[in-house]
Structure formats: structure tokens, C-alpha cells
Amino acid sequence: MRRRGVVVVVMMIGSLFGCGASDSGGDEPAKAEQRADATRAAAKETFPLVGDAVKALTYTSGGSGRWAICGMEPSPSGAEYAAEVAVTQSDTAASEQAELIASALTSAGWKVDETTSEAVTASKGGLAFRARYGDGGINLSITSGCVDVSKDRIRALTDEPSEDLGLPQP
Amino acid sequence: MPLRRVSRPEALRTMPESASSVATGIRATGESVSNTQETLAGEGTPAGWKGSASEAASNQFTKLSGDLDSAVAALSKAATAMDRYDDRLQRLYSRRQTLTEEVSSINGQIDAYDADVAASDPEDAEAQSALKARSKELERQADALQGRVDGWNADQDAADAAVISALQSVDTVAEGDDAAKNPNRPDAPELADRLKDKVDAGDPEAVATWWASLSPAEKQALMIHSPELVGNAGGIPTVDRDEANRTSMYSDIDYLGEREKDGQLTDLEEDQLENARGALKTLESYKDRIDPDTGENTAFLLVFRPDAFDGDGGIAMSLGNPDTADDVTSFVPGLTSESSSLSGNIKSMDRLMQLADGKNGDDTVAAIAWIDYDAPSSDDGMTDNPWDFVQVAGEGKATDGGERFAEFVDGMRASDQGSQAHFTAIGHSYGSTTVSHAATDNDLQVDDMVLIGSPGAGSADVATDLMDNGNVYVGSADYDPVSLLGGPGLGALGHDPSQDDFGAHRFEVDPGSYRVQDLMDNHSSYFNEDSTSLDAMADVVAGDQPDEVDGRVPGTYQPLSDLLAGTTIVSGGEQAWNGIEYTGGKVADGVEYTGGKVADGAGWAWDRAEDAGGWLGSLG
């Protein structure tokens, strides 16, 4: 009985410390780049469309993209690429924005999942779009969904600085 | 005559964030100059240096110190001017949003009127009379609104002119000298002493009252002289703390970056610089996120102590302004957390905030990641393995951290504006023990408490020891080994709060993977997107009740020893199977390969088996 307990402890320690397949990172590294590319491309196409729809006058910047962890430390489960920009001024009243945004998304091939008084969410090709609006402006984001890569790769990706998407100002 | 549409207000030429950013840059420069000026004024020439050369150098230092003081005075005035400009821009921004809404509405009414006119019968006198009356009323409203739009455009011009004039008033050396000699110039060192006394007295309400009594010039002078004191003082408004902490951050990056280039960094300074750069990177990653209700940037740096805890650093950042939010939550992460962990933890807050915001109607949410305690870390020999909790952690750091966390919450309560926010404290892992100590030892002022993946609730025996109102919510994945450290019985870090007899509200959590190599993933899954635990926590933050499940009762769940044994056997079987598959049918090779790996691991593992056996034994 004691012998069985020792074997279990040894196997447990071996597994926890790398003798098992504990950090396989199911998706190949190239998948992460593919998802980031798809997210960037969608952001560059969709954000200006939405901006035009609400008659945007100013954005926070040319937009930014970055990796963020899925799950949490000490054992994150993956990484997600997120592209964001905010419309800080527009010539459209806040009360009219939801309808205009949903319409622009539909015309660009997005499936609008939900429209509320605060936000519009939509999806396309595994990407998730979200616009959150109010009297002070509109946040726009597109996220890739979590990509299952190794923990070392997660940390490398999330260490990368934000990148400028280079969206044109209105 | 057709009615004239109201023109929209011009676009705001300078966004408030831009003015705020410039003000921060001026303050950071001012702090660097102020530090140098004080050094020169205080030190003079070295004691061993005598004679005429020493006297000349000393005189030169005094003159240079005076020149720098003039620069500090000028920068202080410039920062005050920019801060005032920022305030004006924020008001203009808000008014512009309102005017845009009103212009849209009145122009829509005029469109409808025109359509009705086109469709009307010119021979219908009664209808024409009504249209005429309507036209008159619309024209009156449109004229009044156009006047306000024109007024807004003029106010924007006036704001720009005012800041230009204010900056020009201190852009020469002579004007800097005048500013330094002005008898009404705020006495920054004296103000700093007074603030420090109030902070040391532990009364954030008094800090809040005193801060509100200061003039804008006094606030700016203090933020330039002692940004670290202002930024970390509970009771000072979030916006001001953020500005002061960003000033410290930029100043540190500038000053320490220069020392780095010169190869002069000490080990502590190296950590400090890394922490400052990490904070900036995280803030930058939210530069494109605004509060859609106010238009202000959504990220606030509430604590910035990059040299604290032997270089691990202390930091807290909020998404959303906790002073104005209706629902506020503050999260305390656990083992191995330090300043550099901010990025991942604020992402968890981002998910939680967005979900809670969708649950609380028109109410607003702010979510804070608080990492301003000395969590057990790699410096203490901590790894990401559960037995480190027992062998390394102990409760000491949770006790100290609990006191700090309770003080932080007191500070946030003191700077709260309007009706008091609904406040939820969340602790994960060792952070849950820390939050528990904040409650049992320091009268933590929160409405609700959430403990997830808890190794033990400190000295609390039951939920009401933590919260008189019993509002303690617990999430514990069935296969999270850390959450099994506290019971049944009493663990090294206190009771398992998910035990039924503890009396907390236990919410549903996905059980996790039943493989030994995934156990720590299970411990790190509580904020996963679309998880039941994240949804339940969002309920609590939004002031709702999450769905409850039964608490743990001995005999109805796997205790830690069984979980480890069971998952090891399952994973061992997988390994052998993977070995066979890996060799593509070469069974003998596969067995040899697997055996070799186990043998390699076993030599090292055997040395620790005794420790682990002892640890298992200690669990009873």
C-alpha cells in the first residue's frame, strides 16, 4: 500500500514538472499569427465603415492591436489578439448610433448577435466585434478568440508592445 | 420661407486627453528639475573640498539652484494652466455631445415639418394656420439652439486663447524668476509635509477634505514636488491620483533610463525601471479605450510604487473611474503576483467589467486590479506548485497585505463621489486569504466578498466572521488542488470557505480537467471567457445573486490526496498510451522512451518525494 502511494507521488511530481504533456499548446504557433492577421484585417476594414456610418470626426488614434492572456496567471490557457479604437467625436446623436452601427456591420458581412441600449455585438469567421456607445463616445473592438498556444508562447506574445493599426483619421 | 437647419458645433480641436497628457509631461519634467534643485540646494560642495575653488563652486551651485527654482515655478504655472485647459475641454466635450443630440433632434423635426408642408392642402386654411404656428415655434427653437452652438464655438476659441496666454506668461527666464518670487507661490514642501501627516494619521476622509480645500495651483505644485505622495494617498480623487502617478512613472522612466544608459543602475533601480516601463505598457494598451459615458480614458493608475517590496513593486490600476462608478470591484491576485503581473490581471478585470456592465442596467462599473502587497513570489522560492502554499507562504504576507488592502478600500470610499458605490472585494488563491485577513483583522469596508480558488480563509471560521451581512461568495473548482488545501479540517492558511459548514454562498464553477498536468490550469480558470464562474462574479459585482450550488461536505467530493492520486493515474495511463502512439507502433521503443523519461524525472523527483509525502500527510 505504501509502495503504491510512493509511485503515485513520483508520477504526480513527474507529470507536474514536465514529464507529462502538460504544456502542449494545442494550436500550432502559426495559428496565432493567422488569427492576428485576420483580426487586423477585419479591424482595418470594419472600423472605418462604422466610423463613416456614425459620421466620426475624431478617433483616439490610428487604432491599436495587442495580445492578451486568456485565463490568468499562474497558468494562462491561451492568448487572444484584440484590435481597438474609440470614436471620440461624431456628428451623429448617441441615440441614433446603435442602428447605424448594426446596419454598417450587416452590410460588411457581420452577423449581428445582439443590440442593446449600450452595445452592439457581432461575429464573423470566428472573430467577435463589439461596439459600446454612450454620450461620451464609442469603443470599437474586434477580438480573435483564444488561441491555444504553449505558455512560453503566451508570455512571448503578451510581452509584445501594442501595434499601431494605421487607420486613417476621418 | 423654408426653415433653416441648425449647424452642428465644430469638432473639438484638442481632446481633453491630449491636454492631460501634456500636463503630465510638464509635471514629470518639473519633478525632475525640482529634485535636482533640492539636491543642489541641500548638498553644496563636499566637506573635504576647501579653498577658493570650493567657494566658487558653492556659489555656482547656489545660483544654479536658484535658476532651477525659477524653472520649477514656471513649470508649475504651466501645469496649472494646462490642467485648467483640460477642465475646460472636458466641459466643452460634454456640452458638444449634448448639442449634437439637440441639433439632430431639431433638424429631424424640421425635416418632418417640411414633409408635412409638402403634403398639405394649400386651400385648407386651418391646416395652413397650424403649420404656420408650428413653423414659428420651430424657428424660435432653432434660433435659440443656433445661438448656443455659436456660443460653444466661441467658447472653444476662448479656451485656446486662454491657455496660449497662460503659457506665454511663463516662457521667458525673467517671467520664471517672477513666478518664483511671487509671494503667493504655493509652498510645495510645506504642503507635502501636511499631506504626509494626514496620510500617516490614517484618515483618508481628512485627506479628501483637505485636498478639496487646495487651490489648483497648490495641487499642481504638490503633484510636481511629491507625485508619489499624492498618487498613493487614499482620499485623493482618482483623476488626481492617476495624474500624479503618471507623473512619477514618466519621471522614473526618464531618470532611470538615463542611469541605465550610463550603466549606473542598482539592482533595485533595475526592478524599479522595469516596473515603471511595465506600468506604461499596460496603460498604453488601454489608450484606445474610453468611458463611453464621459469620453475620458478608461484606465486610471491608482497606486504606483515601483520600488516597493524589494523591487517586486506595488501597483493598482482601474478600468473605469471608481469615484463615479455605481458598482466597484477590487481584485487581489495570489501567489507570485507582483507589479509585472498587472497586464494579465487587468485583462481579467476587463472581462469581468464588461460582463457586469451588461447586467446592471444603466449603472456604471469600475474594476480595479490591486497588487500592492508582498505576495509570496519566486524570490521566496515560490513556484506555481500547490505545496509551496504550505512550505513557503504562511499567513504572514496575507496578514500584512490584508491591512494594506483594507486601507486602500478606505481610501477609495473616501474619494467616492455621489451616493456610495456598491463595492465588491475579490480574492483569488493566496489573495483570498489576504482579503479574508482584511476583513477579520481590519474591518474591510465592502458590501460583498468573493473568494475563488481559496487555500483558506485565514482566521475566519464561518462566513459571518468575514462579513456581518454574510455576503461571502465562494467559487471553487472541484479539480482545483489549491482550493482543497483548506479542508476538511483546518489547513495551513485557514478553513476552506467552500465547505458547507462555513456558511458562504457557493456558486457554480466548471470542475476543470481531470489530469494532473492540468490541475494548475483549473486553478487559473475562474476568469475564463464564457465561464460560469466569471458570470457568477459579474452577478455579484452588479449587485445580483448568482445561482448557488451546495457547499462541500466531506465524503461527497474528492479531497486533495484522492484528486492527486486519481489524476496522476489517469495522466499516467495517457502517457503510456501517448508513448505507444508516438512510436507509430514500435511498442518496444515507446516503452523504452516512456521508461527513460520517467527514470530521468524519478531521480530528481525521488528527492522531493519525502517532502511531498510529508505534505500529503499533513493534510490529514
XYZ file of N, CA, C and O in Angstrom, chain A residues 4-24 55 57-77 80 82 84-97 117-118 130 132-141 143 146 151 155 157-164, chain B residues 8-13 15 93 96-97 100-101 104 281 284-295 331 335-336 343-345 347-348 350-351 354 357-358 361-363 383-387 428 515-521 523-529 564-565 568-569 571-573 575 578 597-598 601-602 604-606 608-609 612-613 615-616:
672
model
N 2.507 1.712 -3.335
C 1.619 2.320 -4.326
C 1.559 3.849 -4.142
O 1.623 4.628 -5.079
N 1.538 4.262 -2.871
C 1.479 5.704 -2.587
C 2.714 6.418 -3.088
O 2.629 7.497 -3.679
N 3.874 5.815 -2.903
C 5.117 6.448 -3.361
C 5.128 6.555 -4.874
O 5.508 7.581 -5.442
N 4.691 5.471 -5.555
C 4.645 5.502 -7.025
C 3.748 6.636 -7.503
O 4.093 7.391 -8.414
N 2.597 6.764 -6.830
C 1.667 7.826 -7.233
C 2.316 9.191 -7.069
O 2.256 10.049 -7.941
N 2.997 9.382 -5.936
C 3.637 10.680 -5.685
C 4.694 10.960 -6.746
O 4.781 12.060 -7.291
N 5.513 9.933 -7.068
C 6.568 10.128 -8.063
C 5.957 10.476 -9.423
O 6.398 11.400 -10.114
N 4.919 9.733 -9.802
C 4.289 10.012 -11.103
C 3.659 11.399 -11.113
O 3.742 12.135 -12.086
N 3.064 11.760 -9.966
C 2.424 13.074 -9.883
C 3.455 14.182 -10.062
O 3.276 15.111 -10.847
N 4.562 14.054 -9.355
C 5.597 15.087 -9.446
C 6.184 15.111 -10.855
O 6.386 16.169 -11.445
N 6.410 13.913 -11.395
C 6.942 13.859 -12.750
C 6.025 14.551 -13.740
O 6.471 15.312 -14.598
N 4.755 14.315 -13.586
C 3.802 14.920 -14.519
C 3.743 16.427 -14.359
O 3.763 17.181 -15.320
N 3.691 16.887 -13.093
C 3.589 18.325 -12.861
C 4.832 19.061 -13.324
O 4.791 20.200 -13.735
N 5.993 18.380 -13.259
C 7.235 19.070 -13.565
C 7.767 18.759 -14.951
O 8.958 18.870 -15.200
N 6.904 18.321 -15.832
C 7.343 18.274 -17.220
C 7.538 16.905 -17.810
O 7.883 16.787 -18.982
N 7.370 15.833 -17.026
C 7.500 14.519 -17.619
C 6.254 14.146 -18.403
O 6.258 13.208 -19.166
N 5.179 14.876 -18.209
C 3.969 14.608 -18.977
C 3.837 15.617 -20.092
O 4.744 16.393 -20.379
N 2.678 15.575 -20.731
C 2.426 16.501 -21.830
C 1.651 17.697 -21.306
O 0.568 17.996 -21.731
N 2.245 18.406 -20.307
C 1.473 19.418 -19.593
C 1.335 20.731 -20.349
O 0.498 21.531 -20.045
N 2.175 21.006 -21.316
C 2.177 22.327 -21.930
C 2.265 22.201 -23.436
O 3.146 22.761 -24.071
N 1.344 21.416 -23.958
C 1.471 21.097 -25.375
C 1.170 22.296 -26.262
O 1.805 22.496 -27.271
N -20.632 59.085 -38.742
C -20.023 60.395 -39.055
C -18.977 60.762 -38.008
O -19.050 61.831 -37.367
N -15.769 62.131 -36.268
C -14.912 63.295 -36.517
C -13.495 63.061 -36.016
O -12.535 63.566 -36.586
N -13.381 62.327 -34.915
C -12.050 62.033 -34.367
C -12.031 60.640 -33.749
O -13.027 60.171 -33.200
N -10.855 59.992 -33.873
C -10.585 58.728 -33.181
C -9.546 58.986 -32.098
O -8.834 59.994 -32.146
N -9.440 58.036 -31.188
C -8.391 58.162 -30.171
C -6.998 58.108 -30.799
O -6.059 58.728 -30.313
N -6.863 57.303 -31.866
C -5.553 57.146 -32.509
C -5.806 56.428 -33.836
O -6.950 56.343 -34.295
N -4.738 55.907 -34.412
C -4.897 55.099 -35.615
C -5.300 53.670 -35.302
O -5.221 52.794 -36.168
N -5.723 53.429 -34.067
C -6.127 52.089 -33.650
C -4.924 51.304 -33.157
O -3.783 51.582 -33.529
N -5.181 50.325 -32.306
C -4.073 49.531 -31.771
C -4.478 48.069 -31.692
O -5.655 47.735 -31.575
N -3.462 47.217 -31.770
C -3.692 45.779 -31.646
C -2.693 45.199 -30.668
O -1.547 45.655 -30.585
N -3.119 44.220 -29.889
C -2.213 43.628 -28.900
C -2.712 42.246 -28.521
O -3.885 41.913 -28.715
N -1.807 41.463 -27.970
C -2.164 40.159 -27.426
C -2.464 40.281 -25.947
O -1.816 41.053 -25.239
N -3.445 39.524 -25.488
C -3.749 39.475 -24.051
C -3.930 38.016 -23.667
O -4.264 37.178 -24.519
N -3.707 37.712 -22.387
C -3.818 36.318 -21.981
C -5.280 35.911 -21.848
O -6.153 36.735 -21.560
N -5.528 34.641 -22.075
C -6.810 34.039 -21.716
C -6.572 33.297 -20.412
O -5.483 32.760 -20.196
N -7.593 33.254 -19.566
C -7.378 32.683 -18.251
C -6.556 33.651 -17.439
O -6.633 34.855 -17.640
N -5.756 33.148 -16.541
C -4.975 34.042 -15.686
C -3.714 33.347 -15.226
O -3.585 32.123 -15.328
N -2.794 34.140 -14.715
C -1.605 33.575 -14.100
C -2.028 32.872 -12.804
O -3.016 33.263 -12.208
N -1.365 31.839 -12.330
C -0.070 31.395 -12.826
C -0.131 30.412 -13.989
O 0.915 29.917 -14.397
N -1.313 30.138 -14.510
C -1.372 29.135 -15.571
C -2.360 29.567 -16.646
O -3.458 29.018 -16.759
N -1.999 30.565 -17.468
C -2.926 31.033 -18.509
C -3.224 29.940 -19.531
O -2.404 29.049 -19.758
N -4.406 30.040 -20.136
C -4.838 28.953 -21.015
C -4.660 29.266 -22.495
O -4.868 28.396 -23.335
N -5.175 35.868 -26.830
C -6.211 36.432 -27.687
C -5.702 37.753 -28.263
O -5.150 38.580 -27.532
N -6.492 41.377 -29.787
C -7.586 42.360 -29.741
C -7.178 43.629 -30.468
O -6.087 44.156 -30.243
N -8.458 47.577 -31.247
C -9.385 48.545 -30.655
C -9.165 49.941 -31.200
O -8.038 50.297 -31.573
N -10.209 50.722 -31.178
C -10.113 52.161 -31.372
C -11.397 52.752 -30.793
O -12.391 52.025 -30.618
N -11.371 54.028 -30.470
C -12.591 54.667 -29.975
C -12.906 55.903 -30.806
O -12.008 56.655 -31.179
N -14.174 56.065 -31.094
C -14.653 57.282 -31.751
C -14.908 58.298 -30.645
O -15.743 58.072 -29.773
N -14.156 59.390 -30.653
C -14.300 60.352 -29.561
C -15.271 61.485 -29.888
O -15.793 62.124 -28.977
N -15.469 61.757 -31.168
C -16.466 62.767 -31.542
C -17.145 62.331 -32.830
O -16.483 61.798 -33.731
N -18.418 62.563 -32.901
C -19.109 62.278 -34.157
C -20.230 63.296 -34.341
O -20.609 64.003 -33.401
N -20.734 63.346 -35.559
C -21.849 64.254 -35.841
C -23.180 63.512 -35.808
O -24.168 63.975 -36.358
N -23.168 62.347 -35.179
C -24.412 61.591 -35.028
C -24.804 61.564 -33.562
O -23.950 61.349 -32.695
N -26.055 61.796 -33.292
C -26.522 61.746 -31.908
C -26.372 60.333 -31.361
O -26.533 59.350 -32.084
N -26.033 60.255 -30.070
C -25.817 58.949 -29.446
C -27.029 58.035 -29.613
O -26.889 56.821 -29.805
N -28.204 58.624 -29.594
C -29.416 57.811 -29.669
C -29.602 57.148 -31.029
O -30.373 56.198 -31.161
N -28.891 57.626 -32.047
C -29.045 57.049 -33.386
C -27.939 56.059 -33.734
O -27.959 55.425 -34.805
N -26.943 55.939 -32.861
C -25.736 55.197 -33.242
C -25.943 53.687 -33.366
O -25.392 53.047 -34.272
N -29.179 48.907 -25.520
C -29.056 50.367 -25.415
C -27.615 50.791 -25.183
O -27.283 51.957 -25.311
N -26.756 49.827 -24.834
C -25.364 50.173 -24.533
C -24.359 49.622 -25.527
O -23.256 50.156 -25.654
N -17.411 44.198 -31.103
C -18.225 44.829 -30.059
C -18.104 46.344 -30.175
O -17.000 46.885 -30.324
N -19.385 49.665 -27.985
C -20.080 50.124 -26.777
C -20.165 51.639 -26.857
O -19.157 52.317 -27.047
N -21.367 52.159 -26.754
C -21.557 53.584 -27.015
C -22.269 54.271 -25.853
O -22.891 53.636 -25.007
N -22.116 55.577 -25.850
C -22.771 56.386 -24.828
C -22.673 57.837 -25.245
O -22.254 58.138 -26.368
N -23.007 58.724 -24.319
C -22.961 60.145 -24.649
C -21.540 60.638 -24.901
O -21.334 61.671 -25.531
N -20.561 59.895 -24.396
C -19.175 60.369 -24.493
C -18.378 59.793 -25.639
O -17.239 60.199 -25.861
N -18.899 58.843 -26.381
C -18.139 58.265 -27.493
C -18.461 56.799 -27.702
O -19.403 56.263 -27.096
N -17.676 56.160 -28.564
C -17.944 54.757 -28.925
C -16.638 53.969 -28.892
O -15.660 54.336 -29.551
N -16.625 52.883 -28.134
C -15.494 51.951 -28.175
C -15.767 50.886 -29.224
O -16.847 50.281 -29.230
N -14.790 50.636 -30.090
C -14.916 49.584 -31.084
C -13.819 48.552 -30.832
O -12.653 48.920 -30.622
N -14.173 47.280 -30.863
C -13.142 46.250 -30.698
C -13.469 45.028 -31.537
O -14.641 44.721 -31.778
N -11.990 40.966 -31.532
C -11.083 40.025 -30.865
C -11.056 38.698 -31.607
O -12.038 38.298 -32.241
N -9.667 32.983 -28.169
C -8.435 32.452 -27.572
C -7.766 31.439 -28.488
O -8.418 30.566 -29.043
N 2.562 27.926 -22.976
C 2.645 29.025 -22.007
C 3.825 29.945 -22.316
O 3.725 31.173 -22.136
N 3.400 34.009 -23.098
C 4.139 35.102 -22.434
C 4.910 35.922 -23.454
O 5.022 37.142 -23.319
N 4.021 36.396 -26.616
C 3.056 37.211 -27.371
C 2.574 38.403 -26.553
O 2.495 39.529 -27.042
N 2.249 38.155 -25.276
C 1.709 39.246 -24.464
C 2.794 40.240 -24.038
O 2.475 41.333 -23.576
N 4.052 39.854 -24.193
C 5.149 40.808 -23.938
C 5.343 41.773 -25.096
O 6.001 42.808 -24.944
N 4.810 41.424 -26.247
C 4.990 42.301 -27.408
C 4.258 43.622 -27.169
O 3.167 43.631 -26.597
N 4.816 44.746 -27.615
C 4.119 46.020 -27.442
C 2.892 46.115 -28.350
O 2.790 45.388 -29.343
N 1.986 47.012 -27.999
C 0.831 47.261 -28.872
C 1.326 47.751 -30.229
O 2.338 48.438 -30.319
N 0.605 47.386 -31.257
C 0.995 47.878 -32.587
C -0.050 48.860 -33.102
O -1.229 48.766 -32.776
N 0.424 49.793 -33.901
C -0.455 50.800 -34.491
C -1.104 50.202 -35.733
O -0.416 49.713 -36.624
N -24.115 72.102 -36.939
C -23.546 71.366 -35.810
C -22.366 72.140 -35.233
O -21.728 72.918 -35.941
N -22.048 71.890 -33.957
C -20.847 72.543 -33.401
C -19.595 72.040 -34.129
O -19.582 70.910 -34.640
N -18.583 72.882 -34.171
C -17.323 72.446 -34.769
C -16.768 71.264 -33.984
O -17.148 71.034 -32.834
N -15.851 70.540 -34.589
C -15.174 69.473 -33.844
C -14.268 70.107 -32.795
O -13.730 71.198 -33.016
N -14.163 69.449 -31.656
C -13.232 69.927 -30.632
C -11.813 69.758 -31.181
O -11.422 68.648 -31.558
N -11.061 70.848 -31.220
C -9.738 70.776 -31.854
C -8.730 70.019 -30.998
O -7.829 69.360 -31.509
N -8.485 67.266 -27.865
C -9.217 66.390 -26.958
C -8.657 66.547 -25.542
O -7.460 66.784 -25.360
N -16.327 69.295 -24.240
C -16.601 67.983 -24.831
C -18.005 67.508 -24.464
O -18.791 67.076 -25.312
N -20.624 69.565 -26.139
C -20.725 69.271 -27.568
C -21.609 68.044 -27.819
O -22.415 68.019 -28.753
N -21.443 67.033 -26.962
C -22.248 65.819 -27.120
C -23.737 66.156 -26.968
O -24.578 65.690 -27.736
N -24.950 68.162 -30.013
C -25.104 67.309 -31.195
C -26.441 66.568 -31.147
O -27.153 66.459 -32.153
N -26.769 66.091 -29.961
C -28.048 65.381 -29.788
C -29.217 66.341 -30.068
O -30.176 66.006 -30.770
N -29.485 67.295 -33.801
C -30.050 66.174 -34.545
C -31.564 66.129 -34.376
O -32.322 65.909 -35.333
N 3.407 50.288 -20.326
C 2.957 49.388 -21.399
C 1.489 48.988 -21.185
O 0.688 48.978 -22.133
N -0.699 51.976 -21.876
C -0.744 52.228 -23.316
C -1.680 51.249 -24.025
O -2.293 51.582 -25.035
N -1.764 50.043 -23.486
C -2.610 49.059 -24.158
C -4.101 49.386 -23.990
O -4.945 48.770 -24.638
N -4.401 50.362 -23.125
C -5.802 50.789 -22.998
C -5.988 52.239 -23.472
O -6.969 52.882 -23.129
N -5.050 52.728 -24.271
C -5.149 54.128 -24.708
C -6.307 54.329 -25.677
O -6.786 55.448 -25.847
N -6.740 53.267 -26.322
C -7.854 53.386 -27.270
C -9.186 53.000 -26.654
O -10.135 52.669 -27.368
N -9.246 52.999 -25.348
C -10.489 52.651 -24.653
C -10.962 53.868 -23.869
O -10.210 54.406 -23.059
N -12.185 54.296 -24.106
C -12.726 55.430 -23.360
C -13.939 54.990 -22.558
O -14.513 53.928 -22.814
N -14.283 55.806 -21.600
C -15.551 55.608 -20.916
C -16.615 56.175 -21.854
O -16.626 57.392 -22.103
N -17.493 55.350 -22.404
C -18.439 55.869 -23.391
C -19.440 56.870 -22.828
O -20.116 57.556 -23.588
N -19.527 56.952 -21.514
C -20.446 57.940 -20.931
C -19.791 59.309 -20.769
O -20.468 60.336 -20.837
N -18.484 59.315 -20.520
C -17.819 60.601 -20.260
C -16.799 60.971 -21.323
O -16.413 62.135 -21.420
N -16.327 60.006 -22.072
C -15.301 60.264 -23.068
C -13.893 60.257 -22.509
O -12.920 60.338 -23.255
N -9.835 43.570 -7.146
C -9.376 42.182 -7.200
C -7.978 42.061 -6.619
O -7.074 42.830 -6.980
N -0.548 34.060 -5.306
C 0.883 33.793 -5.267
C 1.580 34.189 -6.567
O 0.974 34.133 -7.631
N 2.812 34.590 -6.406
C 3.707 35.048 -7.481
C 3.243 36.355 -8.115
O 3.825 36.787 -9.097
N -0.616 43.325 -16.197
C -1.245 43.188 -17.509
C -2.290 42.066 -17.541
O -3.423 42.268 -17.976
N -1.907 40.881 -17.074
C -2.835 39.753 -17.092
C -4.010 39.964 -16.158
O -5.153 39.628 -16.481
N -3.742 40.538 -14.997
C -4.820 40.735 -14.030
C -5.809 41.814 -14.473
O -7.003 41.703 -14.212
N -6.556 42.374 -17.479
C -7.362 41.741 -18.530
C -8.533 40.971 -17.903
O -9.656 40.985 -18.424
N -8.259 40.311 -16.782
C -9.357 39.622 -16.072
C -10.407 40.632 -15.645
O -11.617 40.380 -15.740
N -11.019 43.414 -17.091
C -11.690 43.879 -18.310
C -12.887 42.968 -18.635
O -14.006 43.436 -18.889
N -12.631 41.662 -18.587
C -13.718 40.706 -18.883
C -14.846 40.846 -17.866
O -16.021 40.871 -18.207
N -16.872 44.171 -18.288
C -17.771 44.204 -19.447
C -19.015 43.352 -19.195
O -20.128 43.720 -19.579
N -21.199 45.049 -16.523
C -21.817 46.251 -17.081
C -23.082 45.910 -17.870
O -23.995 46.728 -17.961
N -23.122 44.717 -18.419
C -24.308 44.295 -19.153
C -25.416 43.793 -18.247
O -26.523 43.488 -18.709
N -28.053 47.317 -15.795
C -28.858 48.394 -16.378
C -28.013 49.586 -16.759
O -26.965 49.442 -17.377
N -28.460 50.769 -16.343
C -27.736 51.993 -16.684
C -26.611 52.300 -15.711
O -25.907 53.301 -15.876
N -26.440 51.471 -14.696
C -25.368 51.730 -13.725
C -24.002 51.508 -14.376
O -23.878 50.774 -15.355
N 7.034 28.621 -6.511
C 6.812 28.261 -7.904
C 5.303 28.219 -8.104
O 4.569 28.725 -7.264
N 4.839 27.621 -9.183
C 3.387 27.543 -9.354
C 2.864 26.176 -8.912
O 1.942 25.648 -9.479
N 3.454 25.634 -7.863
C 3.017 24.341 -7.377
C 2.321 24.464 -6.033
O 2.725 25.279 -5.187
N 1.278 23.662 -5.836
C 0.420 23.877 -4.683
C 1.125 23.718 -3.348
O 0.768 24.375 -2.382
N 2.114 22.835 -3.249
C 2.682 22.649 -1.916
C 3.537 23.833 -1.461
O 3.910 23.927 -0.319
N -8.300 35.922 -5.154
C -8.029 34.626 -5.778
C -6.814 33.998 -5.110
O -5.806 34.666 -4.868
N -6.815 15.804 -15.158
C -5.469 15.336 -15.483
C -4.506 16.103 -14.579
O -4.641 17.315 -14.410
N -3.540 15.406 -14.049
C -2.688 16.043 -13.053
C -1.945 17.232 -13.639
O -1.719 18.242 -12.971
N -1.581 17.154 -14.933
C -0.820 18.261 -15.516
C -1.700 19.489 -15.781
O -1.190 20.555 -16.102
N -3.026 19.332 -15.646
C -3.928 20.471 -15.869
C -4.436 21.088 -14.562
O -5.240 22.020 -14.596
N -4.001 20.545 -13.446
C -4.594 20.992 -12.183
C -4.371 22.480 -11.934
O -5.260 23.183 -11.447
N -3.168 22.974 -12.268
C -2.946 24.409 -12.056
C -3.706 25.253 -13.075
O -4.019 26.409 -12.806
N -3.987 24.665 -14.252
C -4.868 25.379 -15.195
C -6.258 25.544 -14.576
O -6.901 26.588 -14.718
N -6.871 25.848 -11.524
C -6.759 26.901 -10.502
C -6.764 28.293 -11.136
O -7.050 29.282 -10.457
N -6.458 28.352 -12.422
C -6.326 29.656 -13.094
C -7.455 29.902 -14.092
O -7.296 30.659 -15.043
N -8.595 29.247 -13.878
C -9.648 29.286 -14.899
C -10.842 30.154 -14.522
O -11.797 30.263 -15.285
N -10.805 30.790 -13.363
C -12.019 31.439 -12.844
C -12.485 32.636 -13.665
O -13.652 32.984 -13.643
N -11.537 33.276 -14.370
C -11.927 34.441 -15.180
C -12.005 34.098 -16.668
O -11.992 34.994 -17.504
N -12.041 32.801 -16.989
C -12.119 32.424 -18.408
C -13.371 33.009 -19.054
O -14.448 33.055 -18.443
N -13.212 33.409 -20.301
C -14.340 33.928 -21.084
C -15.457 32.875 -21.109
O -15.193 31.680 -21.267
N -5.119 14.118 -6.345
C -3.770 13.991 -6.881
C -3.504 12.553 -7.342
O -2.960 12.327 -8.427
N -3.916 11.601 -6.530
C -3.687 10.194 -6.907
C -4.493 9.838 -8.149
O -3.963 9.253 -9.102
N -3.263 11.571 -11.309
C -1.946 11.051 -11.692
C -2.097 9.732 -12.425
O -1.439 9.483 -13.440
N -2.986 8.884 -11.901
C -3.201 7.585 -12.553
C -3.770 7.795 -13.957
O -3.303 7.209 -14.930
N -3.463 10.443 -15.855
C -2.438 11.031 -16.714
C -1.341 10.036 -17.030
O -0.785 10.032 -18.127
N -1.009 9.175 -16.046
C -0.016 8.141 -16.299
C -0.464 7.217 -17.394
O 0.311 6.839 -18.294
N -1.734 6.832 -17.368
C -2.283 5.992 -18.430
C -2.200 6.675 -19.771
O -1.818 6.084 -20.774
N -0.034 8.925 -20.620
C 1.361 8.991 -21.039
C 1.800 7.707 -21.717
O 2.448 7.724 -22.744
N 0.188 7.574 -25.029
C 0.840 8.512 -25.940
C 2.182 7.969 -26.400
O 2.587 8.144 -27.542
N 12.022 8.538 -19.754
C 11.562 9.833 -19.248
C 11.216 9.748 -17.770
O 11.576 10.615 -16.981
N 10.509 8.671 -17.429
C 10.123 8.516 -16.021
C 11.370 8.371 -15.162
O 11.490 8.957 -14.090
N 13.070 11.690 -14.654
C 12.325 12.505 -13.695
C 12.407 11.910 -12.301
O 12.479 12.636 -11.319
N 12.434 10.623 -12.223
C 12.330 9.983 -10.923
C 13.533 10.282 -10.040
O 13.391 10.454 -8.830
N 15.294 12.935 -9.758
C 15.108 14.222 -9.096
C 13.860 14.206 -8.218
O 13.856 14.704 -7.099
N 12.847 13.537 -8.783
C 11.577 13.539 -8.062
C 11.675 12.783 -6.743
O 11.028 13.157 -5.762
N 12.496 11.758 -6.742
C 12.598 10.954 -5.526
C 13.068 11.799 -4.349
O 12.626 11.639 -3.221
N 12.372 14.701 -3.727
C 11.297 15.523 -3.175
C 10.103 14.696 -2.711
O 9.159 15.245 -2.172
N 10.187 13.393 -2.984
C 9.034 12.559 -2.640
C 8.762 12.598 -1.142
O 7.621 12.615 -0.700
N 6.962 15.723 -0.354
C 5.574 15.662 -0.816
C 4.770 14.702 0.039
O 3.609 14.958 0.361
N 5.417 13.580 0.432
C 4.726 12.619 1.294
C 4.355 13.272 2.611
O 3.256 13.112 3.126
N 3.924 16.371 3.073
C 2.888 17.376 2.802
C 1.515 16.728 2.727
O 0.552 17.180 3.334
N 1.468 15.570 1.991
C 0.200 14.856 1.909
C -0.252 14.438 3.296
O -1.412 14.544 3.663
